[in-house]
Short mmCIF file of C-alpha atoms in Angstrom, two decimals:
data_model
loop_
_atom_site.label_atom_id
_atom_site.label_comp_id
_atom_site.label_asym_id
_atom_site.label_seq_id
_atom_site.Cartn_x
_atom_site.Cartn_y
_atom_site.Cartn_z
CA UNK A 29 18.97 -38.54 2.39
CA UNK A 30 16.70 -37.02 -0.51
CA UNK A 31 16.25 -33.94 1.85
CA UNK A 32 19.76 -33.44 2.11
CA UNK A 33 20.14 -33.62 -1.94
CA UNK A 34 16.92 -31.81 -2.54
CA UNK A 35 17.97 -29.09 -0.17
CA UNK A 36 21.72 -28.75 -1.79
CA UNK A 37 20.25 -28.55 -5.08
CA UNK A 38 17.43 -26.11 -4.26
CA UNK A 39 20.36 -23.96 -2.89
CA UNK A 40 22.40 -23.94 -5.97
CA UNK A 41 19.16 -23.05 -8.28
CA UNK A 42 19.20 -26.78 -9.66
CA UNK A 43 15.13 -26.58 -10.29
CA UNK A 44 14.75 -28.62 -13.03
CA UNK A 45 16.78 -31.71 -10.82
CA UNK A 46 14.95 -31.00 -7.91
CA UNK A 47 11.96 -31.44 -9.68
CA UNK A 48 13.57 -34.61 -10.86
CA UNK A 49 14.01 -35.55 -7.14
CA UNK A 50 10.59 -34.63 -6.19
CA UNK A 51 9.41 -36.99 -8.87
CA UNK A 52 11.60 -39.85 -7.93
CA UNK A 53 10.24 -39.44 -4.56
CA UNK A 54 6.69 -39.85 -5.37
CA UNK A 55 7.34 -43.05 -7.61
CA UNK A 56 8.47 -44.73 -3.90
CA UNK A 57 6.83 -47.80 -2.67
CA UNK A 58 6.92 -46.35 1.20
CA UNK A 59 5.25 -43.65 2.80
CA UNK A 60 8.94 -42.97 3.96
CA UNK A 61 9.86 -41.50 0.99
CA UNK A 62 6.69 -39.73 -0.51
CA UNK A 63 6.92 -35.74 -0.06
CA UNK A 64 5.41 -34.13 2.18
CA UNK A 65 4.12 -30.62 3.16
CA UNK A 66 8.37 -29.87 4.13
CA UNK A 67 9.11 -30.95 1.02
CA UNK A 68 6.89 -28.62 -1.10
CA UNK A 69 7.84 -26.19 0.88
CA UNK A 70 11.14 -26.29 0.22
CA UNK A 71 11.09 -26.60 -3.47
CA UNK A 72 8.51 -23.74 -3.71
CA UNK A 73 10.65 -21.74 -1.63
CA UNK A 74 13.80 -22.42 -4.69
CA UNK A 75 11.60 -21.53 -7.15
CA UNK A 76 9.67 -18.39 -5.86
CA UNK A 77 13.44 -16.99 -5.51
CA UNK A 78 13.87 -17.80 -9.02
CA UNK A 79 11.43 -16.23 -10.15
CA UNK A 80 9.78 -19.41 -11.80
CA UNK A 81 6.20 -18.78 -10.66
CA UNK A 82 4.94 -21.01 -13.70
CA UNK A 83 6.07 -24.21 -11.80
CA UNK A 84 5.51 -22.66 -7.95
CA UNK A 85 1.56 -22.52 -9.24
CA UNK A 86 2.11 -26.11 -10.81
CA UNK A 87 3.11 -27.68 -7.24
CA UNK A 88 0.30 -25.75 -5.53
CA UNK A 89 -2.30 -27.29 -7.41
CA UNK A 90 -0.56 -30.97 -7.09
CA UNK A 91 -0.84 -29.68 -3.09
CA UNK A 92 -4.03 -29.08 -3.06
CA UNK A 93 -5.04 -32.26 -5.13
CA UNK A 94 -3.42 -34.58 -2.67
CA UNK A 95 -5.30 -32.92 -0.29
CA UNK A 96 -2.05 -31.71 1.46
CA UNK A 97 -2.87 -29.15 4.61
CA UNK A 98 -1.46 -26.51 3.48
CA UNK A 99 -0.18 -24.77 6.71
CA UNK A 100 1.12 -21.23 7.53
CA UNK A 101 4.89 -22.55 6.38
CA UNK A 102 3.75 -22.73 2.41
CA UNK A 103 1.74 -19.53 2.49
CA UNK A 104 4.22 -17.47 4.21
CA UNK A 105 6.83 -18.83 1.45
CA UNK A 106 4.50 -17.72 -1.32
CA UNK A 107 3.91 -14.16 0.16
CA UNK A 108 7.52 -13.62 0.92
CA UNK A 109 8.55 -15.14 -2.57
CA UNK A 110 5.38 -12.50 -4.09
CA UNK A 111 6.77 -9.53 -2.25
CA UNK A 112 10.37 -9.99 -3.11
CA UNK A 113 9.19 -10.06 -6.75
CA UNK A 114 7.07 -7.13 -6.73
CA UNK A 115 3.68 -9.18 -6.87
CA UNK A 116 2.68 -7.62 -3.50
CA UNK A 117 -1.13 -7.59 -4.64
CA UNK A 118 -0.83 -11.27 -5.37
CA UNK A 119 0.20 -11.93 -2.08
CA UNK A 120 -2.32 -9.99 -0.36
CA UNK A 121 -4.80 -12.86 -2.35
CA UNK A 122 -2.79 -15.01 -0.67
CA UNK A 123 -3.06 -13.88 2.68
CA UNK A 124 -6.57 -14.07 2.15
CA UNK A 125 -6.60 -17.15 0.70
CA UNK A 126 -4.91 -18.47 3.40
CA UNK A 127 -7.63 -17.11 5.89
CA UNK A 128 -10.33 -18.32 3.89
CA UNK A 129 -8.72 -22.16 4.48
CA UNK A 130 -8.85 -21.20 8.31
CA UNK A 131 -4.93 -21.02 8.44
CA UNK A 132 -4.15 -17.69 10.68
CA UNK A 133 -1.09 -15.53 9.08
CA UNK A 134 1.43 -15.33 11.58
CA UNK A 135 4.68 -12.51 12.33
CA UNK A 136 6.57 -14.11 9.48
CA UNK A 137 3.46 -13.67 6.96
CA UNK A 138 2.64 -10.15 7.58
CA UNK A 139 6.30 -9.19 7.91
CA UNK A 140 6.87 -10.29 4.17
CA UNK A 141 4.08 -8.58 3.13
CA UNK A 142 5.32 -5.43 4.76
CA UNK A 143 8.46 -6.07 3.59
CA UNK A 144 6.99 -5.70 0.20
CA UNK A 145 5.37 -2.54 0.22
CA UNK A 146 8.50 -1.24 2.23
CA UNK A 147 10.17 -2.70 -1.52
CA UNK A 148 7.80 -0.32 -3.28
CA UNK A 149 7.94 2.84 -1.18
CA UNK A 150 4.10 2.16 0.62
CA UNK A 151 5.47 2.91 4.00
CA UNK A 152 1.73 3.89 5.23
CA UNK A 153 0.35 0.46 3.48
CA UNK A 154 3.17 -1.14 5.51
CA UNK A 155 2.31 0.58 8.34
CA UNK A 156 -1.43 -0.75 7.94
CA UNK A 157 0.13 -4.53 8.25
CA UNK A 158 2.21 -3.43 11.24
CA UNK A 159 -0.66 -1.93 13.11
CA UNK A 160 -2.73 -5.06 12.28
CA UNK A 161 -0.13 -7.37 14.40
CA UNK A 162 -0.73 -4.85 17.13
CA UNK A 163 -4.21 -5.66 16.94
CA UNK A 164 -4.17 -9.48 16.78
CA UNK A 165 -1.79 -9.35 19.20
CA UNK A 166 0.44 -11.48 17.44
CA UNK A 167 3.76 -9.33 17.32
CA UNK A 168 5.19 -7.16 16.40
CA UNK A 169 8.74 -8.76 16.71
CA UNK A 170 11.77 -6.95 16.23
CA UNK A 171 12.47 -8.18 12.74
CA UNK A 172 8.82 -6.33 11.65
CA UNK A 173 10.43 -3.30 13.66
CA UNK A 174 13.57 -3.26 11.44
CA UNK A 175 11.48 -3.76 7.95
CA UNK A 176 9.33 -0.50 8.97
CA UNK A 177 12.09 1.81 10.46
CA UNK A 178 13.76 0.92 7.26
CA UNK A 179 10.72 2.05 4.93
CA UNK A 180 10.39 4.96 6.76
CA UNK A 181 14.37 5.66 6.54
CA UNK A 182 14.30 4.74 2.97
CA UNK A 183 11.70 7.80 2.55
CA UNK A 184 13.58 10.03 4.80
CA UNK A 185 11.31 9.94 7.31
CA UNK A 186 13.42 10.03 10.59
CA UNK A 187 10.98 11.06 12.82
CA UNK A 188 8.49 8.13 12.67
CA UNK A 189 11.80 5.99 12.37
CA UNK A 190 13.32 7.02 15.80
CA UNK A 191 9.43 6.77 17.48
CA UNK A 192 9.55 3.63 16.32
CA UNK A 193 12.58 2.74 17.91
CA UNK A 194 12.21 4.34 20.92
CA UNK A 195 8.94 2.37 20.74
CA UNK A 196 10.99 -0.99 20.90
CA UNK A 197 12.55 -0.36 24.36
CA UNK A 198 9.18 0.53 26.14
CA UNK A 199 7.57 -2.47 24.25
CA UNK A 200 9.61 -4.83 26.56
CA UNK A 201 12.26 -5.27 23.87
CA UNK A 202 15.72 -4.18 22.80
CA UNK A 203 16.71 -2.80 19.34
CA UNK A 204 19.70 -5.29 17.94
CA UNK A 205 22.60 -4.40 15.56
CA UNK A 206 20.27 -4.15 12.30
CA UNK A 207 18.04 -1.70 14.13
CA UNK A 208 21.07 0.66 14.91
CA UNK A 209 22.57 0.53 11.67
CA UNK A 210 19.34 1.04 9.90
CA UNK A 211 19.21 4.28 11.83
CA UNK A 212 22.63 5.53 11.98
CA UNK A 213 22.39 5.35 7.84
CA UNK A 214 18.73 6.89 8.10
CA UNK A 215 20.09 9.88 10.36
CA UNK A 216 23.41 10.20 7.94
CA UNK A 217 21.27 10.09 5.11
CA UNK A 218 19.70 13.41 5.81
CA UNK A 219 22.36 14.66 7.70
CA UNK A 220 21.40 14.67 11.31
CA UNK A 221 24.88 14.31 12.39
CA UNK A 222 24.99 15.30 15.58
CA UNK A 223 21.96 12.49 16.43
CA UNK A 224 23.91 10.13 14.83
CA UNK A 225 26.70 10.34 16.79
CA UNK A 226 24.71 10.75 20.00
CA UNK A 227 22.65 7.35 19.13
CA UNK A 228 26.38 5.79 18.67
CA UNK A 229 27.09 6.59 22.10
CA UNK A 230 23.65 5.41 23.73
CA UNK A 231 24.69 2.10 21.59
CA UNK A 232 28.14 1.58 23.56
CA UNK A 233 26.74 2.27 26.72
CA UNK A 234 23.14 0.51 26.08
CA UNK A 235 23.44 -1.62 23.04
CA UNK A 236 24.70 -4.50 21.15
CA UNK A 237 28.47 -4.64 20.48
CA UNK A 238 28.74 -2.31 17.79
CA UNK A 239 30.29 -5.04 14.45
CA UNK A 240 32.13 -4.24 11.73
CA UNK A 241 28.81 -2.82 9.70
CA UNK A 242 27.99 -0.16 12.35
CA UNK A 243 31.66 0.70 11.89
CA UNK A 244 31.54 0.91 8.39
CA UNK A 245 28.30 3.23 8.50
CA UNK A 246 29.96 5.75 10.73
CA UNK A 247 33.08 6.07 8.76
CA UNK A 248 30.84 6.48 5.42
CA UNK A 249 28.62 9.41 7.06
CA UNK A 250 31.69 10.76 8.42
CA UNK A 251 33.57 11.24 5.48
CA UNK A 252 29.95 11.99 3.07
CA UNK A 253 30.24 15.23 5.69
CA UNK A 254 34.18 16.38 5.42
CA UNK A 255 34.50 15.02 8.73
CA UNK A 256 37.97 13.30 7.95
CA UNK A 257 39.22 13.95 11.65
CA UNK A 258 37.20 12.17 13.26
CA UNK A 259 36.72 9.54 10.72
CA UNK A 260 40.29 8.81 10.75
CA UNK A 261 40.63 8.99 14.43
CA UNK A 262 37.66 6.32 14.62
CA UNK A 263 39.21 4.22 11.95
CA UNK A 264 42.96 4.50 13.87
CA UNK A 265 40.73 2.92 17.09
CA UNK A 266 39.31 0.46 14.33
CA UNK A 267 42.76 -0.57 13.07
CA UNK A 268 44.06 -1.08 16.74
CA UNK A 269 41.78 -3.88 16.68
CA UNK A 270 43.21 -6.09 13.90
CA UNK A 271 40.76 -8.70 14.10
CA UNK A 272 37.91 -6.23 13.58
CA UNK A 273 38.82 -4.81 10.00
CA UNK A 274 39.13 -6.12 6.41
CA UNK A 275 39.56 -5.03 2.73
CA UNK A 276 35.95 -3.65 3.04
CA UNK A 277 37.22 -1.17 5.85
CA UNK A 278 40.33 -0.05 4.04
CA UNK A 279 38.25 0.49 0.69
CA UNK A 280 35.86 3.20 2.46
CA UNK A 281 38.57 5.09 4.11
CA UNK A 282 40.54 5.44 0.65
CA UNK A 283 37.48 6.28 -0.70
CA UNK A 284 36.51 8.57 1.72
CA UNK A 285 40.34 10.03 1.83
CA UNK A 286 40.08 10.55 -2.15
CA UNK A 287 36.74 12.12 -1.86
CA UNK A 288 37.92 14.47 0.42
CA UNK A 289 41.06 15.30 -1.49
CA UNK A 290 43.22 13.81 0.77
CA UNK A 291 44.86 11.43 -2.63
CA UNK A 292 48.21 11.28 -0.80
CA UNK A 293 47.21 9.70 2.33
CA UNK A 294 45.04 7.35 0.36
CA UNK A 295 47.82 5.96 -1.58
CA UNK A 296 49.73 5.72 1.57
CA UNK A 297 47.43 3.40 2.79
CA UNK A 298 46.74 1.32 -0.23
CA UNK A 299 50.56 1.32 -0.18
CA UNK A 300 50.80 -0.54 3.03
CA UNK A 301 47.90 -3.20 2.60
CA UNK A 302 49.89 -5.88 1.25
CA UNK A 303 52.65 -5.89 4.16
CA UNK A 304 49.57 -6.14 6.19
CA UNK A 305 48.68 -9.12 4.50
CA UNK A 306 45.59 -7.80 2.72
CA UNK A 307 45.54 -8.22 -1.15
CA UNK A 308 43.37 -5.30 -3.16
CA UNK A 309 41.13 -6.66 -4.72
CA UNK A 310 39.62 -4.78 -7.76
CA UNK A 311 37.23 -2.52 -5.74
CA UNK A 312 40.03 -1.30 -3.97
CA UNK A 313 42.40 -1.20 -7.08
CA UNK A 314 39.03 0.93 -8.80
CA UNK A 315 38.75 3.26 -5.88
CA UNK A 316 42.16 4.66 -6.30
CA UNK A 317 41.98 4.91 -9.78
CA UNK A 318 38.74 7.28 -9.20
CA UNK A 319 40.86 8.98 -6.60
CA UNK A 320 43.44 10.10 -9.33
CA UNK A 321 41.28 10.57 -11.81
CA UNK A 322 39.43 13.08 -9.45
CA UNK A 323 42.81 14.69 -9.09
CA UNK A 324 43.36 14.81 -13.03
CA UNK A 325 46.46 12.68 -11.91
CA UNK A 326 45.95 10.50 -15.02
CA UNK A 327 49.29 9.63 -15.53
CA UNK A 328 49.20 7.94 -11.75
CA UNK A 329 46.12 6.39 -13.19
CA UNK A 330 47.04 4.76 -15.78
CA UNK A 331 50.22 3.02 -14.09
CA UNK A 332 47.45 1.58 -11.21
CA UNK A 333 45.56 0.32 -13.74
CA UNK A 334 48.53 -1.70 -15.04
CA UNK A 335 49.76 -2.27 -11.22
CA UNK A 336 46.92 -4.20 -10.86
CA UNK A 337 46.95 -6.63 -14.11
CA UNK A 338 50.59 -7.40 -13.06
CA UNK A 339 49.38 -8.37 -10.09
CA UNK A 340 46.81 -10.54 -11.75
CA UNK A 341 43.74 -8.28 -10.76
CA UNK A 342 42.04 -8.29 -13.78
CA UNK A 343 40.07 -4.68 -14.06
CA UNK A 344 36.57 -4.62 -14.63
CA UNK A 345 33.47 -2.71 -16.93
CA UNK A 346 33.76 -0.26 -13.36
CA UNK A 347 37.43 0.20 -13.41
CA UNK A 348 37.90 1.11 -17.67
CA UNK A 349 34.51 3.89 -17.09
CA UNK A 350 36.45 5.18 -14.43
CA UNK A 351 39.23 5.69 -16.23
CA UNK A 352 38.29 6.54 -19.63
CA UNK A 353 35.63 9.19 -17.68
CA UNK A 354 38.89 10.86 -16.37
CA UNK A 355 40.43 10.86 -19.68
CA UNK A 356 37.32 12.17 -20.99
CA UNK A 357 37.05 15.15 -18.26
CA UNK A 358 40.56 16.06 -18.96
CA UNK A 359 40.19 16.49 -22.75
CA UNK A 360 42.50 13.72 -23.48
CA UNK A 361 41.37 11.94 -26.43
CA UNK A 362 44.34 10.10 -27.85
CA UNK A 363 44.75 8.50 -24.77
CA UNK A 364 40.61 7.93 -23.83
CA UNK A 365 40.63 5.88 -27.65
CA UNK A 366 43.27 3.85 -26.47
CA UNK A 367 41.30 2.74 -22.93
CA UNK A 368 38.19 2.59 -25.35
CA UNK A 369 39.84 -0.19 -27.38
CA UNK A 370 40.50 -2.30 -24.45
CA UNK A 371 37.63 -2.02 -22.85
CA UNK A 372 35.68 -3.07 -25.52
CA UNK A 373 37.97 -5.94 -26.33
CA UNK A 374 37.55 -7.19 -23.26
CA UNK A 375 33.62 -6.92 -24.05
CA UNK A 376 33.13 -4.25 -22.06
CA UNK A 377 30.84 -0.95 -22.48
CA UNK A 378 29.95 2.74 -21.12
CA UNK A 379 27.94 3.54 -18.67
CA UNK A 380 25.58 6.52 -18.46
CA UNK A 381 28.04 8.30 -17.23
CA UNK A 382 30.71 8.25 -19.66
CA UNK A 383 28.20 8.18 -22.88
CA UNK A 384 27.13 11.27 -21.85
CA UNK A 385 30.69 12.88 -21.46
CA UNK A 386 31.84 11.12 -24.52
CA UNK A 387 28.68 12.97 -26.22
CA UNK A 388 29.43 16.44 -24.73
CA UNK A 389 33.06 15.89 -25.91
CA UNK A 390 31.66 15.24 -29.44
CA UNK A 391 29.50 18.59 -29.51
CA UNK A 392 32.40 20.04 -28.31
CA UNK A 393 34.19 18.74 -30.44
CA UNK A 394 32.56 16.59 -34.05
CA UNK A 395 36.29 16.04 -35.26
CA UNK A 396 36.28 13.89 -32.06
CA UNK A 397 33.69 10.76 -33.90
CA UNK A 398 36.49 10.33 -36.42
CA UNK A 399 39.17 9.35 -33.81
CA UNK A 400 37.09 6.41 -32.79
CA UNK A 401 36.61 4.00 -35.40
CA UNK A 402 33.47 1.71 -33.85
CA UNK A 403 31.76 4.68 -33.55
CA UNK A 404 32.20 6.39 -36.53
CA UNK A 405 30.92 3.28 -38.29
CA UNK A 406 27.99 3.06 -36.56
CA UNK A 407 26.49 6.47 -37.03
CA UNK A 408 27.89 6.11 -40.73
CA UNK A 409 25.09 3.10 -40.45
#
């Protein structure tokens, strides 16, 4: 029973009453009761993904001072919790620690730590860890596999990532639906097309069942490279399929149709979605406002915008940048004060983006500082 709240609260971020619990525990009369090396763990593992390392140091010294064995569990939850965070030097004293106690690191261990110089760009550090599971003979597994043909993806490094994955076959294993889609985005990414679409087809013949993700990568590289043919033609296979697509599929091919300067079919898809049953949601309602504002259709704009806040999808910071950007691009600056004002009533602000326009619109223009009120104040400051 305290596991079951202690775990439900760790979940929700409830550290301070799971510390609570934890104390609660230890003022039991039974041994039932009293933590143990799972609960710790547990706890530690809430707090190193909150970031509270204060308190995750406080519990490992109250570990150690009960003499607790501290087994491979705790110390891979420290390094992962480390990595995640950045720390990835701490956790290297860790894994040391660890071996200095006589506890062995296993897969999970080393995979966090290469996770964590994947985080930080040191593929060839990663690759150090990777080549020292070789070694031990401990792994790799195919989760260490994906963390490392992801570095080297991340870094544009196709070639080590497809030896790598070719490596995974004659290892005795088989690359799952994480390994493909790490490498179809890799391959898109610096557009080795042709590769792509040849790995796609190994994949259905050879593979997993291609899911909704790998789906979603192809249409993305497809339309990134003007290929709206064959994204559409996928996406018409896709959409024969009703179980097998979502808002989330619908939002990249408007996207991809308004990127491509297709704005009409777009909108005759975002037309459709609610006889289909599908509500837009605000990404959705955003990406067709970037569509038209692409288009300089501000005008068509403007009424989505107000489309969607009758149909009770609020817009958000995203949607008003998007909108007053287009305004901006356009020259329009009657009409950009008026989005201005309601974005920041709603407490919303710029973004990089549209500072920067609103700036070049300024030199362009200084009479433009007087039109907007908040502004003008402030550099009157």
């Amino acid at each position: 029973m305290y596991a079951i709240v202690k775990n439900g609260l760790s979940k929700r971020g409830h550290t301070q009453k799971t510390l609570g619990l934890l104390r609660l525990m230890e003022q039991g009369n039974t041994k039932d009761i009293y933590p143990d090396i799972v609960t710790y763990n547990s706890i530690i593992d809430g707090l190193c993904k909150l970031g509270q390392w204060e308190k995750v140091t406080t519990l490992f010294s109250e570990m150690v001072n009960l003499n607790m064995y501290l087994d491979v569990c705790i110390f891979s939850t420290l390094t992962d919790g480390l990595c995640k965070e950045g720390k990835v030097e701490d956790a290297e004293e860790v894994l040391e620690h660890m071996v200095e106690k006589g506890v062995e690191p296993d897969v999970i261990t080393y995979s966090a730590l290469m996770d964590g110089y994947c985080l930080r760009g040191q593929v060839n550090r990663a690759r150090r860890i990777f080549d020292i599971l070789i070694d031990k003979g401990i792994g790799p597994d195919i989760f260490s596999y994906n963390i490392l043909i992801n570095g080297y993806c991340k870094k544009k490094k196709l070639t080590k990532a497809m030896q790598l994955f070719r490596e995974i076959s004659q290892k005795g294993s088989k690359p799952n639906i994480v390994t493909y889609n790490t490498i179809l985005q890799g391959l898109f990414e610096v557009g080795r097309i042709d590769v792509a679409k040849q790995l796609f087809v190994e994949m259905i013949s050879t593979g997993p069942v291609p899911n909704l993700s790998i789906y979603h990568t192809l249409l993305d590289g497809y339309f990134k490279y003007g290929l709206v043919e064959e994204a559409m033609s996928l996406f018409n296979k896709l959409e024969r399929k009703t179980e097998n697509i979502d808002i989330t599929s619908y939002n990249i091919i408007i996207n991809g149709l308004c990127k491509n300067g297709e704005i009409d079919k777009a909108h005759a898809i975002f037309q459709k979605l609610s006889s289909m049953g599908l509500l837009p949601d605000v990404r959705i309602y955003t990406t067709m406002i970037t569509g038209f504002c692409l288009q300089g259709l501000l005008d068509e704009a403007k009424d989505m915008l107000r489309k969607m806040e009758g149909n009770n999808c609020l817009p958000n910071n995203v949607t008003y940048n998007v909108i007053v950007q287009g305004y901006l691009r356009c020259r329009k600056i009657n009409e950009m004060v008026t989005f201005m004002k309601e974005m920041t009533g709603r407490g919303f602000s710029f973004d990089a983006t549209t500072a920067e326009l609103l700036v070049n619109a300024i030199c362009e223009n200084p009479c433009v500082v007087d039109m907007l009120p908040e502004l003008h104040a402030e550099i009157k400051k």
